[in-house]
Short mmCIF file of C-alpha atoms in Angstrom, two decimals:
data_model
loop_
_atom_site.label_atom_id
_atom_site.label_comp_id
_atom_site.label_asym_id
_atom_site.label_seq_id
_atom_site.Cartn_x
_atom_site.Cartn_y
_atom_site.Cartn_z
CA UNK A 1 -25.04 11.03 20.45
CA UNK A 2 -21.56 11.33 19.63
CA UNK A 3 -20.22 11.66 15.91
CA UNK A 4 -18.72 8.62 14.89
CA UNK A 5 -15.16 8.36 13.66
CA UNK A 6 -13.46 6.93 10.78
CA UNK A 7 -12.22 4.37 13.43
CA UNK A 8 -15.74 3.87 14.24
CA UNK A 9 -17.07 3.93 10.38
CA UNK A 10 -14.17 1.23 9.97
CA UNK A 11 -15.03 -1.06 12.79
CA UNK A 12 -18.88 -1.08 11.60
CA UNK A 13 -18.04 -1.98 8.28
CA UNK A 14 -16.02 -4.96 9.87
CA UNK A 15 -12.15 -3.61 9.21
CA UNK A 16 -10.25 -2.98 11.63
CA UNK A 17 -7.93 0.12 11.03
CA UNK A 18 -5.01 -0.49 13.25
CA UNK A 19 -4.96 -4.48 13.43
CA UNK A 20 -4.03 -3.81 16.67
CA UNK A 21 -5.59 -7.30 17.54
CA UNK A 22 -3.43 -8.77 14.81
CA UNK A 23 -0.49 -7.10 15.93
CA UNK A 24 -1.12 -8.35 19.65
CA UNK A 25 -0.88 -11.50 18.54
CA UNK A 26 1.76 -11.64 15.92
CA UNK A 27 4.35 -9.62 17.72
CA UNK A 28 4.83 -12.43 20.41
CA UNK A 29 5.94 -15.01 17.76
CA UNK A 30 9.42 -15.79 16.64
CA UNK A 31 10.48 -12.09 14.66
CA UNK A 32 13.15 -14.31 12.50
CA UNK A 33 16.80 -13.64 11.88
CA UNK A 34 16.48 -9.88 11.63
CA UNK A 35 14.28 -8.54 14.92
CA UNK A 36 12.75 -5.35 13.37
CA UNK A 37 12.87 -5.60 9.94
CA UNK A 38 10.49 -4.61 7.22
CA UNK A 39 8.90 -8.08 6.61
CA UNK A 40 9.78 -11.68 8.37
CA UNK A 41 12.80 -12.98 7.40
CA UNK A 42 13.87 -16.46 8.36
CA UNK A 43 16.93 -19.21 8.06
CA UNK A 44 18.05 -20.38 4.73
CA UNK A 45 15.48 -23.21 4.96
CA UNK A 46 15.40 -23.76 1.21
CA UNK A 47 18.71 -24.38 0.22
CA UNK A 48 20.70 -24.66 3.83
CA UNK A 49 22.90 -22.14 3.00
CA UNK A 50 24.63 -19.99 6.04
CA UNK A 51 25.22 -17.05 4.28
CA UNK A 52 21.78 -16.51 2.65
CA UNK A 53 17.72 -16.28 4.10
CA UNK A 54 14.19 -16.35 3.12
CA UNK A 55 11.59 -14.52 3.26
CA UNK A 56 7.56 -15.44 2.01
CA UNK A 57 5.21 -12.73 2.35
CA UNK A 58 1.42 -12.47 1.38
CA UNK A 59 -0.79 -9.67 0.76
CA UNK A 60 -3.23 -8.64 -1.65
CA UNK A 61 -5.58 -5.75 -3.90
CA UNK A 62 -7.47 -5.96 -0.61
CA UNK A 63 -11.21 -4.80 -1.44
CA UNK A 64 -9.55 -2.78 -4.37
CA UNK A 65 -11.07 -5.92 -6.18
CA UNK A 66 -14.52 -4.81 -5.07
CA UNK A 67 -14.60 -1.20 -7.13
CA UNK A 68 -12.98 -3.26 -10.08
CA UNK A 69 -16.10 -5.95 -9.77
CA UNK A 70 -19.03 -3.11 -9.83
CA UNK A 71 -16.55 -1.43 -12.92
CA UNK A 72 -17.16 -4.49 -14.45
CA UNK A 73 -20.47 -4.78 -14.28
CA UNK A 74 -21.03 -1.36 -15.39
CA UNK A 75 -19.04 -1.15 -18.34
CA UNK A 76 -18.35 -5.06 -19.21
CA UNK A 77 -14.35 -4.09 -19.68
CA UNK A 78 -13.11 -6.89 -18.37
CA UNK A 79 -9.34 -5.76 -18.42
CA UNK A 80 -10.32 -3.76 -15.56
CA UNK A 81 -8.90 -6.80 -13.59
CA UNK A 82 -5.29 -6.23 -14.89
CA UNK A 83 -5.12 -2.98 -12.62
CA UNK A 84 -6.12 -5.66 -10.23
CA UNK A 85 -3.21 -8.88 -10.63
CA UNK A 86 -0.82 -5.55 -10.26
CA UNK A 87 -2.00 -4.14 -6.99
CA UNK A 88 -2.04 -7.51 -5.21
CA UNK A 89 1.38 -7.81 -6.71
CA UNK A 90 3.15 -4.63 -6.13
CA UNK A 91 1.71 -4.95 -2.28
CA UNK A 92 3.91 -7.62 -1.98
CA UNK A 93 7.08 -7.00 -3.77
CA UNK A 94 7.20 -3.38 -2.38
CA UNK A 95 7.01 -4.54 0.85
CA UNK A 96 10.20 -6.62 -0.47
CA UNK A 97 11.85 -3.93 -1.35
CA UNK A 98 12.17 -2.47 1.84
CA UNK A 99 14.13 -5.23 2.99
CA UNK A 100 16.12 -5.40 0.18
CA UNK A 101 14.64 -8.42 -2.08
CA UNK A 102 14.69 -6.86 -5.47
CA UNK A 103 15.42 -10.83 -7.31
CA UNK A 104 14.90 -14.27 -7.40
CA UNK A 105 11.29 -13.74 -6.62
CA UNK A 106 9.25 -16.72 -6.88
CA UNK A 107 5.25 -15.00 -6.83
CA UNK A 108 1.96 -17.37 -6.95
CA UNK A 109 -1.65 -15.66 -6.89
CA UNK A 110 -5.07 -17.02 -5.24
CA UNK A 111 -7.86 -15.73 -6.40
CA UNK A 112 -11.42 -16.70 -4.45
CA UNK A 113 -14.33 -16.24 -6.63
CA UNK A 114 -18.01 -16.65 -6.86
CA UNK A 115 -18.26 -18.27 -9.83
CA UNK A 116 -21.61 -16.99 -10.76
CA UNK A 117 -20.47 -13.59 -10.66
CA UNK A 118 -17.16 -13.41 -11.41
CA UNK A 119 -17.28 -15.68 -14.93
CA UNK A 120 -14.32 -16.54 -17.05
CA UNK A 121 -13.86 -14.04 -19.30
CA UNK A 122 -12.69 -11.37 -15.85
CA UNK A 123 -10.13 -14.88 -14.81
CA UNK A 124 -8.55 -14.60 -17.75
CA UNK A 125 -7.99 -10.98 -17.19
CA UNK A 126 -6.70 -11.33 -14.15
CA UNK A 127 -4.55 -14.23 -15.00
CA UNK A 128 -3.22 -12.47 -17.81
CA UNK A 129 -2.35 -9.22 -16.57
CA UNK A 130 -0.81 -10.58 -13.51
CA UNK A 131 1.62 -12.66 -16.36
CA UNK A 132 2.17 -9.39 -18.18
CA UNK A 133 2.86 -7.03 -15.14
CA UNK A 134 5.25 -10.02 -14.58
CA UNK A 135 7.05 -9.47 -17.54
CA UNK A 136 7.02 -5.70 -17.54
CA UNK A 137 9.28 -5.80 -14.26
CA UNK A 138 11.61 -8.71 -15.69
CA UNK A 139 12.15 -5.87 -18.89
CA UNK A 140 12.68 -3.58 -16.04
CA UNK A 141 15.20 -5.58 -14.12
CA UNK A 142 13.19 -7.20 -11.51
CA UNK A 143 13.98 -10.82 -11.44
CA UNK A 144 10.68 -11.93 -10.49
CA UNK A 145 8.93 -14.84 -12.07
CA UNK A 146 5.27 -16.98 -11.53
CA UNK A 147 5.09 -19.68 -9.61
CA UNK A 148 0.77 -20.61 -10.80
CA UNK A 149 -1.85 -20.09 -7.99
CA UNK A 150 -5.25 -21.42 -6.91
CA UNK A 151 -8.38 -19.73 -8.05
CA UNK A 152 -10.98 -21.82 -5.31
CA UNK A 153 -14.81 -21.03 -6.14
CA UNK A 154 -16.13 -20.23 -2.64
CA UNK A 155 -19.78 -18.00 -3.69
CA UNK A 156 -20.53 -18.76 0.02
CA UNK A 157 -17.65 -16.48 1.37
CA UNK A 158 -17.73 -13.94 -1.24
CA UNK A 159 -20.27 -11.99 -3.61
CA UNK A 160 -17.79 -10.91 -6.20
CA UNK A 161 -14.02 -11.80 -6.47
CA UNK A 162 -11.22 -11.60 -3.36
CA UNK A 163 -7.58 -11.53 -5.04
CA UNK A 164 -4.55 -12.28 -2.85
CA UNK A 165 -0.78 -13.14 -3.90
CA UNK A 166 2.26 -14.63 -2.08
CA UNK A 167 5.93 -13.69 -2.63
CA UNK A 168 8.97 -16.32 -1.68
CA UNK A 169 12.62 -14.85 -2.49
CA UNK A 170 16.22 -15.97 -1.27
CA UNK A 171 18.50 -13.37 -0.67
CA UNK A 172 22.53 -13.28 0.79
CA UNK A 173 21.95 -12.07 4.43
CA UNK A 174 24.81 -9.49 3.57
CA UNK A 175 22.19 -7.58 1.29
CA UNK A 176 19.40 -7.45 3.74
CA UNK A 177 18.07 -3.74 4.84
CA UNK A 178 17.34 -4.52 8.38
CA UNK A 179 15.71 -1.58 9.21
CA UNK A 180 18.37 -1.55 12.13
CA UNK A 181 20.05 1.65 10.99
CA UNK A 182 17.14 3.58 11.04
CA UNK A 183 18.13 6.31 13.86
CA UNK A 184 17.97 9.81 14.75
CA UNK A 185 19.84 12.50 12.25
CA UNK A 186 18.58 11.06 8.73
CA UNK A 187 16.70 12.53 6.18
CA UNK A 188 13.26 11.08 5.13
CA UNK A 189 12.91 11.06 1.32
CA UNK A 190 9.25 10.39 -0.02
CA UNK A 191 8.54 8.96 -2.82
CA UNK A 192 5.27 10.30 -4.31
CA UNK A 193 2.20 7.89 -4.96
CA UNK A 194 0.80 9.99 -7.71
CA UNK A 195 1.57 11.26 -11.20
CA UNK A 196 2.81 9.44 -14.19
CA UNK A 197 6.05 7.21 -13.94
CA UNK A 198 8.07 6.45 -17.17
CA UNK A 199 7.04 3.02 -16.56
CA UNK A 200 3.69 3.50 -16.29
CA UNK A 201 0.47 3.53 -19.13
CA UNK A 202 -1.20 6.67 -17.27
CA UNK A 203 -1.73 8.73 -14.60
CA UNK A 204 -1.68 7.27 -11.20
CA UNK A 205 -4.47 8.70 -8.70
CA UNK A 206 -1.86 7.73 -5.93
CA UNK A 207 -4.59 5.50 -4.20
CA UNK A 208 -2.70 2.47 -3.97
CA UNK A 209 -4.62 -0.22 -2.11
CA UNK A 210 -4.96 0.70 1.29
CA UNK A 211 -8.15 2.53 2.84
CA UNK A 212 -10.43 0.60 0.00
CA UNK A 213 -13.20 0.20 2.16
CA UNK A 214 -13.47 3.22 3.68
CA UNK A 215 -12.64 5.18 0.27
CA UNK A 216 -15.43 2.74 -1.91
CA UNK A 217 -17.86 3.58 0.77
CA UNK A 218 -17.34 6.51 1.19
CA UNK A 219 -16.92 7.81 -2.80
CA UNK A 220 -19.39 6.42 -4.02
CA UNK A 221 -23.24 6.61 -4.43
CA UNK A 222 -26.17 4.74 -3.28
CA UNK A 223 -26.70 3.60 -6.30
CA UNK A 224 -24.47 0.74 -5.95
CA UNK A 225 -25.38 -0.87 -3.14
CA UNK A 226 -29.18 -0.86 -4.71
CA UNK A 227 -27.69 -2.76 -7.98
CA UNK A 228 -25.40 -4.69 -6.10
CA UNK A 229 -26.16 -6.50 -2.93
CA UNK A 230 -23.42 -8.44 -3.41
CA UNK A 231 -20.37 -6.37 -3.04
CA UNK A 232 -21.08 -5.40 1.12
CA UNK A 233 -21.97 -7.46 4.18
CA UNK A 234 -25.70 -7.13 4.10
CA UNK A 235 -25.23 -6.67 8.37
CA UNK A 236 -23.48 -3.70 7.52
CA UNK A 237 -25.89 -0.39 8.88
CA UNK A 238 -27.15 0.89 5.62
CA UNK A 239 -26.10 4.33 6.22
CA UNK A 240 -22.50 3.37 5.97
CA UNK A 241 -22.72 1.40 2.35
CA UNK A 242 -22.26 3.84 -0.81
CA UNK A 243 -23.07 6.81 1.07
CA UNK A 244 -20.88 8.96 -1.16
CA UNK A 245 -21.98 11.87 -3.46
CA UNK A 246 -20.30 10.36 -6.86
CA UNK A 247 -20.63 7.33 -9.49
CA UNK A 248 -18.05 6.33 -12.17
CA UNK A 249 -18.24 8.38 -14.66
CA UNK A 250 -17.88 11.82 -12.61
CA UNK A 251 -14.94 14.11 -12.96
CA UNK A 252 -12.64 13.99 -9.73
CA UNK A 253 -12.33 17.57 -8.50
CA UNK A 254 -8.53 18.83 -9.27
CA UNK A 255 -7.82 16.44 -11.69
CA UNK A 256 -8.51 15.43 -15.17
CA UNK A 257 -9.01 11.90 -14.01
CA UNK A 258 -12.80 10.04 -13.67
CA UNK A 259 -13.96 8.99 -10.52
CA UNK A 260 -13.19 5.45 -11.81
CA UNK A 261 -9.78 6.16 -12.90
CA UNK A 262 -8.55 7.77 -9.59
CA UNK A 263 -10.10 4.88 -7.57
CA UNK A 264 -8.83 2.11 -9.63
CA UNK A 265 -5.44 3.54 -10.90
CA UNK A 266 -3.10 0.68 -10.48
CA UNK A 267 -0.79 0.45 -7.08
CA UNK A 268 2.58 1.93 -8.15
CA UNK A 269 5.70 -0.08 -7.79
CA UNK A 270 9.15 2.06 -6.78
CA UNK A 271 10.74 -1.35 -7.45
CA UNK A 272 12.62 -0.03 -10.51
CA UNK A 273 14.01 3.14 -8.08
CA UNK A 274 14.67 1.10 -5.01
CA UNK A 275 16.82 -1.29 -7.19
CA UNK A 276 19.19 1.31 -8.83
CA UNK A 277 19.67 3.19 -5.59
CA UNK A 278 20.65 -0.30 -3.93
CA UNK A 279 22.89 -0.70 -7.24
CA UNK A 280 24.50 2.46 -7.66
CA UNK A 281 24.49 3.73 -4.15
CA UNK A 282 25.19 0.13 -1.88
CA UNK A 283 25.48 2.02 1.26
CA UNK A 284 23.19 5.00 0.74
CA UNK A 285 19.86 3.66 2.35
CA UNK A 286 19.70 3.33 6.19
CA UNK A 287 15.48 2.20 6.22
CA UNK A 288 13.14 2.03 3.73
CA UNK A 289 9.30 2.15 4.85
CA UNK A 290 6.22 1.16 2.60
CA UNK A 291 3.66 3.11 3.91
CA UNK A 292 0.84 0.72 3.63
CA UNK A 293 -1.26 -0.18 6.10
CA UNK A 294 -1.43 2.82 8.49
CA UNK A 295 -0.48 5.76 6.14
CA UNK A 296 2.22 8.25 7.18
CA UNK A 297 2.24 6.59 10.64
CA UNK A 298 3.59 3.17 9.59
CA UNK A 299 7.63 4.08 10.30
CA UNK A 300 6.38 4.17 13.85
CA UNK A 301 7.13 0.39 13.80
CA UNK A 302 10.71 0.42 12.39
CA UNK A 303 13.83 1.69 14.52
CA UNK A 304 14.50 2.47 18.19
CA UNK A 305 14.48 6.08 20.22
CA UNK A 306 13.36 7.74 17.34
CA UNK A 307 10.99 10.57 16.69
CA UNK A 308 9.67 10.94 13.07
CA UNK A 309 8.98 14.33 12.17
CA UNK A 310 7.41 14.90 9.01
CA UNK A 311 6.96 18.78 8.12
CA UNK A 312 7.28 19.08 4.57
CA UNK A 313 4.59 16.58 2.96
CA UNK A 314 4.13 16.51 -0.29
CA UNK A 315 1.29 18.27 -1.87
CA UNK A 316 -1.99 15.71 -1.32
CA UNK A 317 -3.35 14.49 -4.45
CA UNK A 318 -7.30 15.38 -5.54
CA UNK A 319 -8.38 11.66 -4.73
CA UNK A 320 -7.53 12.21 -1.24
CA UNK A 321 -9.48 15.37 -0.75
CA UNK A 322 -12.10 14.00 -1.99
CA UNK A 323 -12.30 11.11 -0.03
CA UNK A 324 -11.86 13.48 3.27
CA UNK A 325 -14.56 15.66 2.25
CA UNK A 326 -17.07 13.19 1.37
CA UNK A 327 -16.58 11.26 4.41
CA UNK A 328 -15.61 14.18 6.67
CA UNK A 329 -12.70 12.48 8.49
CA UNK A 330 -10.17 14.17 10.55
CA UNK A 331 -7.00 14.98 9.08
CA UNK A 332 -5.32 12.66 11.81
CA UNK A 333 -7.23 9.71 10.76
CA UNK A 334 -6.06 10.61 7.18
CA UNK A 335 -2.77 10.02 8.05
CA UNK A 336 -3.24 7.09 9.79
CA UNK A 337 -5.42 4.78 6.98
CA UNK A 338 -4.12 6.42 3.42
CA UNK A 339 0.17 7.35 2.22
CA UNK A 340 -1.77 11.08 1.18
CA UNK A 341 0.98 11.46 -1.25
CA UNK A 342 4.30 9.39 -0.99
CA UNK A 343 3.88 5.51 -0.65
CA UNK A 344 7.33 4.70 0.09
CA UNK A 345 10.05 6.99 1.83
CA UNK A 346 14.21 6.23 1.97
CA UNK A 347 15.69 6.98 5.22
CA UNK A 348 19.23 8.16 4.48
CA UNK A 349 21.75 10.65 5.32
CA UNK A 350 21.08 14.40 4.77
CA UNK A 351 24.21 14.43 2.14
CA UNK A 352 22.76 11.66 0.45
CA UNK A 353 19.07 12.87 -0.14
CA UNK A 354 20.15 14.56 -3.31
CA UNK A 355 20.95 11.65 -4.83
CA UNK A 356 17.57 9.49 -3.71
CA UNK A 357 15.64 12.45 -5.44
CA UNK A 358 17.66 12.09 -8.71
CA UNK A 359 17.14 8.57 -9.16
CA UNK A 360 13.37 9.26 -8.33
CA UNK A 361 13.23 11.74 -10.97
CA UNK A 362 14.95 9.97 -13.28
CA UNK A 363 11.90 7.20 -13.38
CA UNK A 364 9.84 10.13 -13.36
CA UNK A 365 8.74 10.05 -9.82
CA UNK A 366 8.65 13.39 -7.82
CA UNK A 367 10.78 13.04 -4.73
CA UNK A 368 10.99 15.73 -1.55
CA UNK A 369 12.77 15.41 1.76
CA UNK A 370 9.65 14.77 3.77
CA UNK A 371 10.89 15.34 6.77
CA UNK A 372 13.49 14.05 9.51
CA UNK A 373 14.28 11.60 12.56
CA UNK A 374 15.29 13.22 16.07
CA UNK A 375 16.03 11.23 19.24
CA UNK A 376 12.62 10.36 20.84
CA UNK A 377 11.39 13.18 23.23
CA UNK A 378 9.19 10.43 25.23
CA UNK A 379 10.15 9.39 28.50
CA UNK A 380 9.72 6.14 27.66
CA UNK A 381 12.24 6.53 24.71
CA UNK A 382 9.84 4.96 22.45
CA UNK A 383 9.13 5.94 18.93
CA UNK A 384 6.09 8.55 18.01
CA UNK A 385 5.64 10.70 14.91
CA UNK A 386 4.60 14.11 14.28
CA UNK A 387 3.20 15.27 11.44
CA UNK A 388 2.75 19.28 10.52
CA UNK A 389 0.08 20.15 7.81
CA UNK A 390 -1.35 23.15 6.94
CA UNK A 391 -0.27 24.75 10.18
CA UNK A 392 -1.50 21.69 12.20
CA UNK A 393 0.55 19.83 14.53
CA UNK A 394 -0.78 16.02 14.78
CA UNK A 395 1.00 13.75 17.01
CA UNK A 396 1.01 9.70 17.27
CA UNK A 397 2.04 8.17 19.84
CA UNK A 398 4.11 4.39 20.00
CA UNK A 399 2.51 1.34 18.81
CA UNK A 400 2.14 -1.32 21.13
#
């Protein structure tokens, strides 16, 4: 019988890695005023105006939420769920950035619950952090402000806790990043996912909130899904729930982080980067690409004729390793599900990469030319990636 692959480990546990049946669907609708950019952006319905647009875009801590929950349960610490209000935030307002929406951010959270497990004390929390993270980016110049939210009690669709937020902004259309300009002949600048930012309280794991299911799974121990039943689909093949070697309290090889810290270190923001670049250099970014959902392999989606080569990664943090080694995944489905090492990258001119690493560095944030675009060498013209690591050559082809 053949091995199965993290594609295959992902589709059994009910996720679907690619979302290429999303994707089917989605990229036949309406793609707004800017075909091709970052995030869906549509007429000035709000206030009528011709000169500005809207955008309203939802995402959340995904099943980030989940590792928080059995945290919780562990340890009683409660404030674990502050980590939590900022990833489902920062997963929306970084995807933002890239289109240029660094103000007049209107934000409102849902949060779906089973009441019996998820009690008041971890709502207020939640609630709370999400108002301070709030206020943290106001201080550091992100006009972004609550709008409430929902918390709906549904124990029948959910064990534990399921925390989603949604992002509404109103921007002049001359500001917009369309993603338009991103061509061959540019420098790729990553921005790295891990270390300690002067904004930050700690460390950062560089983790973010991507690859959750296949990372909880796969990290930790069997212990879990004996103690809690609740946190996995009970349909799920048991050999694919906690299968992992560690539990919370173990030191992550190559760090001097906990097992818990490195998987529930909060999702970085580079909103405080992104909006000083766009402030003191107007012209200076061409693209900017969140690499979310699908890792290094996400640009594939932005641009036209281009060929992404990325041959100077940055190094990949512990959390990473780990997570490959436990679950023994190839190093091209690596690529494809987690950033391994820079979240966000700045497509700009070669002259001007300099400058994107300065800023970078100035926040504390390590920052490397990652790599390059080239005209695509399909026949097709179509966009694909390659990625070199550790003598490797991995190739992905267009998405479709």
């Amino acid at each position: 019988m053949a091995k199965k692959t993290q594609t295959d480990r992902y589709a059994a546990r009910g996720v679907s890695a690619g979302k290429e049946e999303v994707h089917a669907a989605v990229d036949k609708l309406d793609q707004g005023v800017f075909k091709g950019a970052f995030c869906k952006i549509t007429e000035d319905y709000l206030t009528g105006s011709k000169k500005k647009c809207n955008v309203i875009h939802s995402d959340g801590s995904g099943t980030k939420s989940i590792i928080a929950y059995l945290y919780f349960k562990e340890t009683g610490d409660a404030s674990v769920f502050r980590g939590i209000s900022q990833d489902s935030i920062v997963m929306n307002i970084d995807d933002l950035l890239c289109i240029g929406a660094v103000e007049r951010i209107l934000l409102s959270n849902t949060v779906n619950r089973n009441a019996k497990n998820f009690t008041g004390d971890a709502l207020a929390q939640l609630i709370l952090g999400s108002e301070d993270f709030l206020a943290k980016l106001r201080k550091l110049g992100v006009k972004i402000y609550s709008g409430g939210g929902e918390t709906a009690d549904v124990g029948d669709l959910t064990g534990a806790v399921v925390v989603d937020s949604c992002a509404v902004a109103v921007m002049e259309r001359k500001n917009v990043i369309t993603g338009a300009n991103i061509k061959p002949n540019l420098a790729i600048v990553g921005l790295s996912s891990a270390g300690k930012a002067k904004y930050e309280d700690c460390e950062n794991s560089g983790i973010g909130s991507n690859g959750l299911t296949s990372a909880r799974h796969d990290i930790l121990s069997p212990y879990y899904r004996k103690k809690y039943p609740e946190t996995y689909d009970s349909n799920t093949d048991k050999k694919l729930v906690y299968c992992g070697p560690y539990k919370f309290e173990d030191k992550l090889e190559g760090s001097n982080m906990t097992i818990a810290q490195a998987l529930l270190s909060p999702t970085r923001t580079y909103a405080p980067v992104i909006m000083k670049l766009i402030k003191k250099y107007p012209k200076l970014i061409k693209g900017l690409v969140h690499c979310s959902g699908g890792g290094q392999t996400k640009c594939v989606r932005f641009g036209k004729g281009v060929h992404f080569v990325k041959d100077n990664l940055m190094p990949i943090p512990p959390i990473f390793k780990a997570i490959q080694k436990a679950s023994k995944t190839t190093d091209k489905e690596m690529f494809e599900v987690y950033n391994m090492g820079h979240r966000m990258e700045v497509y700009c001119n070669m002259d001007d990469a300099k400058k994107v690493i300065a800023v970078a560095k100035s926040f504390g944030i390590d920052a490397a030319v990652v790599g390059r675009t080239e005209k695509s060498k399909r026949e097709d013209g179509k966009n694909h990636v390659t990625i070199v690591h550790e003598g490797k050559t991995i190739e992905y082809g267009p998405r479709d």
